[in-house]
mmCIF file of C-alpha atoms in Angstrom:
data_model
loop_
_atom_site.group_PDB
_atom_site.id
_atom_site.type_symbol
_atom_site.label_atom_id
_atom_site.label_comp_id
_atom_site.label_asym_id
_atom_site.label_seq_id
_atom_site.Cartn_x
_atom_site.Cartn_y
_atom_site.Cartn_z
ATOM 1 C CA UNK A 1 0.000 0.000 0.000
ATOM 2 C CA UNK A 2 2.806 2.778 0.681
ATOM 3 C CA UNK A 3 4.733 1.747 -2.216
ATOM 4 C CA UNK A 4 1.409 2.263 -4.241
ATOM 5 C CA UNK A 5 1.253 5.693 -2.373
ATOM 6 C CA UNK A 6 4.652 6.443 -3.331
ATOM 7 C CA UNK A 7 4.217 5.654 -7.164
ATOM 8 C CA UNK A 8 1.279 8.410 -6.946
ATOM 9 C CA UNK A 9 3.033 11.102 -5.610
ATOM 10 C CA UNK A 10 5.478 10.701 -8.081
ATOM 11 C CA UNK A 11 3.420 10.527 -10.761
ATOM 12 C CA UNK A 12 1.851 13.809 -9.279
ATOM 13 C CA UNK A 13 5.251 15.243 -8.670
ATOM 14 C CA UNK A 14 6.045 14.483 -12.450
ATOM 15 C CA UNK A 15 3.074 16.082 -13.720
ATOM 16 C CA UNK A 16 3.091 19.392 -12.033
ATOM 17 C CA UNK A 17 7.089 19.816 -12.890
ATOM 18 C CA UNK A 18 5.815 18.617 -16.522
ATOM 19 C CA UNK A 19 3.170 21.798 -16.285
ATOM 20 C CA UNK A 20 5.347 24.411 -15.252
ATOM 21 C CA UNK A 21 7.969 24.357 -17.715
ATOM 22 C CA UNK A 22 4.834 25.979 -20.359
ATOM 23 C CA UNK A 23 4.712 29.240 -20.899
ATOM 24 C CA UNK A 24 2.254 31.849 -22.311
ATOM 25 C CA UNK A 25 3.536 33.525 -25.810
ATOM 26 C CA UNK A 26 1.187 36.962 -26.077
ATOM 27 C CA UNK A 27 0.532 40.195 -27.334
ATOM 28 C CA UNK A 28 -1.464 42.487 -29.429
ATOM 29 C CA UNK A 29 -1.761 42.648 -33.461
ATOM 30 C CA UNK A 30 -2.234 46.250 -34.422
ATOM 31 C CA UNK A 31 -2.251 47.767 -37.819
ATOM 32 C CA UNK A 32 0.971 49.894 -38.433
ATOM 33 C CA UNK A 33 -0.395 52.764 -40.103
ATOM 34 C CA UNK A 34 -3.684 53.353 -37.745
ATOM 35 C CA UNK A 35 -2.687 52.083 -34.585
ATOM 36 C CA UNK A 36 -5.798 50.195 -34.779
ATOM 37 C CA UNK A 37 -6.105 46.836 -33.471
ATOM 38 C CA UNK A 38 -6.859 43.804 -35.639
ATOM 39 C CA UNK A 39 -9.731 41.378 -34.553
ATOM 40 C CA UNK A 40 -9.643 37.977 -35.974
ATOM 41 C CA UNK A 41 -5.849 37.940 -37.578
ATOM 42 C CA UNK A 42 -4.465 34.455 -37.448
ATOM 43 C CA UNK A 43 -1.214 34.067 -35.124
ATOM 44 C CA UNK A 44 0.139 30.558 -36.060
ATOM 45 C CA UNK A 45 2.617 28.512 -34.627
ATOM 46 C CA UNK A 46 4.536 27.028 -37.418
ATOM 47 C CA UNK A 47 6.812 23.982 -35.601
ATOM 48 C CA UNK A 48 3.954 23.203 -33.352
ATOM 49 C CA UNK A 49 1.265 23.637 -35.629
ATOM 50 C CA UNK A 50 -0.738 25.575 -33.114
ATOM 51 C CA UNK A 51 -3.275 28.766 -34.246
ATOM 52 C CA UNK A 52 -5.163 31.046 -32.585
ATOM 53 C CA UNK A 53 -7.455 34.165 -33.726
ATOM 54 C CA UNK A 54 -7.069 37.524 -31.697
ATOM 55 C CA UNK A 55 -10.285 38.857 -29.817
ATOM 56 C CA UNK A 56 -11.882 42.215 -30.136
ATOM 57 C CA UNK A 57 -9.198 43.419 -29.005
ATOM 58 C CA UNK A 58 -6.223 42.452 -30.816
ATOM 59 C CA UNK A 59 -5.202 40.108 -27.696
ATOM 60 C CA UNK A 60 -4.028 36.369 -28.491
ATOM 61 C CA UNK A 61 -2.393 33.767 -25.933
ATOM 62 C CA UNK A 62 -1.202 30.770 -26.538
ATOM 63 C CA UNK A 63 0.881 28.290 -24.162
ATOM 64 C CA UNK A 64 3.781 26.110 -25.311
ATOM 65 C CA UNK A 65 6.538 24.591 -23.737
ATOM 66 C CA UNK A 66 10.040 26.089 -23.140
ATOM 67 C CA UNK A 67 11.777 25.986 -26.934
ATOM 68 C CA UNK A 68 12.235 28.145 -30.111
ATOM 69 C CA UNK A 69 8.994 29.002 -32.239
ATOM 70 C CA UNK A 70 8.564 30.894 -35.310
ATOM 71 C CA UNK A 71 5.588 32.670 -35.466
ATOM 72 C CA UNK A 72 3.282 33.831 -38.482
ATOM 73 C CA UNK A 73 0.684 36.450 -38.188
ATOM 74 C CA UNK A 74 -2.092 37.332 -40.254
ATOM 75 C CA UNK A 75 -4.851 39.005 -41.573
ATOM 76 C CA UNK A 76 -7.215 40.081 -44.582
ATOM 77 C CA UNK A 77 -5.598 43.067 -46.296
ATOM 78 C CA UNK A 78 -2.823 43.014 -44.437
ATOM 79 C CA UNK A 79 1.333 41.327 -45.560
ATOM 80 C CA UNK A 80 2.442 38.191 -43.223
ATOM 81 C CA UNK A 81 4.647 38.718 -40.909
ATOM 82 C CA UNK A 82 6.978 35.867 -39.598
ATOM 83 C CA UNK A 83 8.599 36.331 -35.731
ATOM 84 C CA UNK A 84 11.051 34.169 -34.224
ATOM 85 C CA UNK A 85 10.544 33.535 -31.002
ATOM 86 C CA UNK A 86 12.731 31.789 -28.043
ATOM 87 C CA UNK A 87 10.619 30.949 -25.325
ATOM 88 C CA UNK A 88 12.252 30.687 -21.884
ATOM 89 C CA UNK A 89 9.813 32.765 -20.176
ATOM 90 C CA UNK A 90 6.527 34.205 -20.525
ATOM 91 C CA UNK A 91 6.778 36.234 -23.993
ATOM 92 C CA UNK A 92 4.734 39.126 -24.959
ATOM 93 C CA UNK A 93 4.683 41.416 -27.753
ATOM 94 C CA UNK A 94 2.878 44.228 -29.753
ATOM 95 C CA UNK A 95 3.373 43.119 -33.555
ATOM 96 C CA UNK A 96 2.515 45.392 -36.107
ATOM 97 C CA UNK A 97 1.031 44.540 -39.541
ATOM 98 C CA UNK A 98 1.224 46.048 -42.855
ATOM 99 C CA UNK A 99 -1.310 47.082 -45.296
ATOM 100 C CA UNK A 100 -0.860 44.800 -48.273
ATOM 101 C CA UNK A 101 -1.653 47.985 -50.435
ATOM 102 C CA UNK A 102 -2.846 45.624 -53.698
ATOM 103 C CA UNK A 103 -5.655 47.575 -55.283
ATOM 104 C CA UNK A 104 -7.313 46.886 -58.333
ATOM 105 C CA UNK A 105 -6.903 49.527 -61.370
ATOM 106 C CA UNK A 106 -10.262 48.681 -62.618
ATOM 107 C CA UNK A 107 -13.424 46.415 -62.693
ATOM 108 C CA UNK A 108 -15.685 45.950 -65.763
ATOM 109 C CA UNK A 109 -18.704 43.912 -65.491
ATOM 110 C CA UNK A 110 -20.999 42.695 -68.545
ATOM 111 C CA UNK A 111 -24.331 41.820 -68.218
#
């Protein structure tokens, strides 16, 4: 019975060490030009094939473990941009999108 004990508290001890080496990567997508912040851009998690959409607010969170991510962010109308990120501690940061700026010269329609 206490070596049954035992094995459960070290299973328990290996799960909360297991749990604590994630952390949260985090931050705000805001258009460059405006200021403005982006709801629904894609922040994607390319080596851990991972994606989230930012909130109303711009805000996304993901947790990973400890390690070295690149990430790719996203949105309609906007260019990608790639971050690399080495995760050793909780990471946040404000990334900034630009405008794709493809217009078209002109649109005929026939009927």
């Amino acid at each position: 019975m206490v070596k049954m004990y035992l094995f459960l508290f070290l299973i328990m001890s290996f799960l909360t060490v297991k749990a604590s080496t994630e952390y949260n990567i985090s931050g705000i997508v805001r258009n460059q030009v405006t200021g403005e912040s982006i709801i629904g851009a894609t922040v994607q998690v390319i080596s851990a094939k991972e994606a989230v959409a930012t909130n109303e607010y711009g805000f996304f969170s993901i947790k990973l473990p400890a390690g070295d991510y690149k990430l790719s962010v996203s949105s309609v109308g906007m260019m990608i941009k790639e971050i690399e990120v080495h995760l050793f501690s909780d990471f946040y940061q404000v990334i900034f999108l630009e405008e794709a700026g493809k217009t078209l010269n002109e649109v005929i329609v026939h009927t």
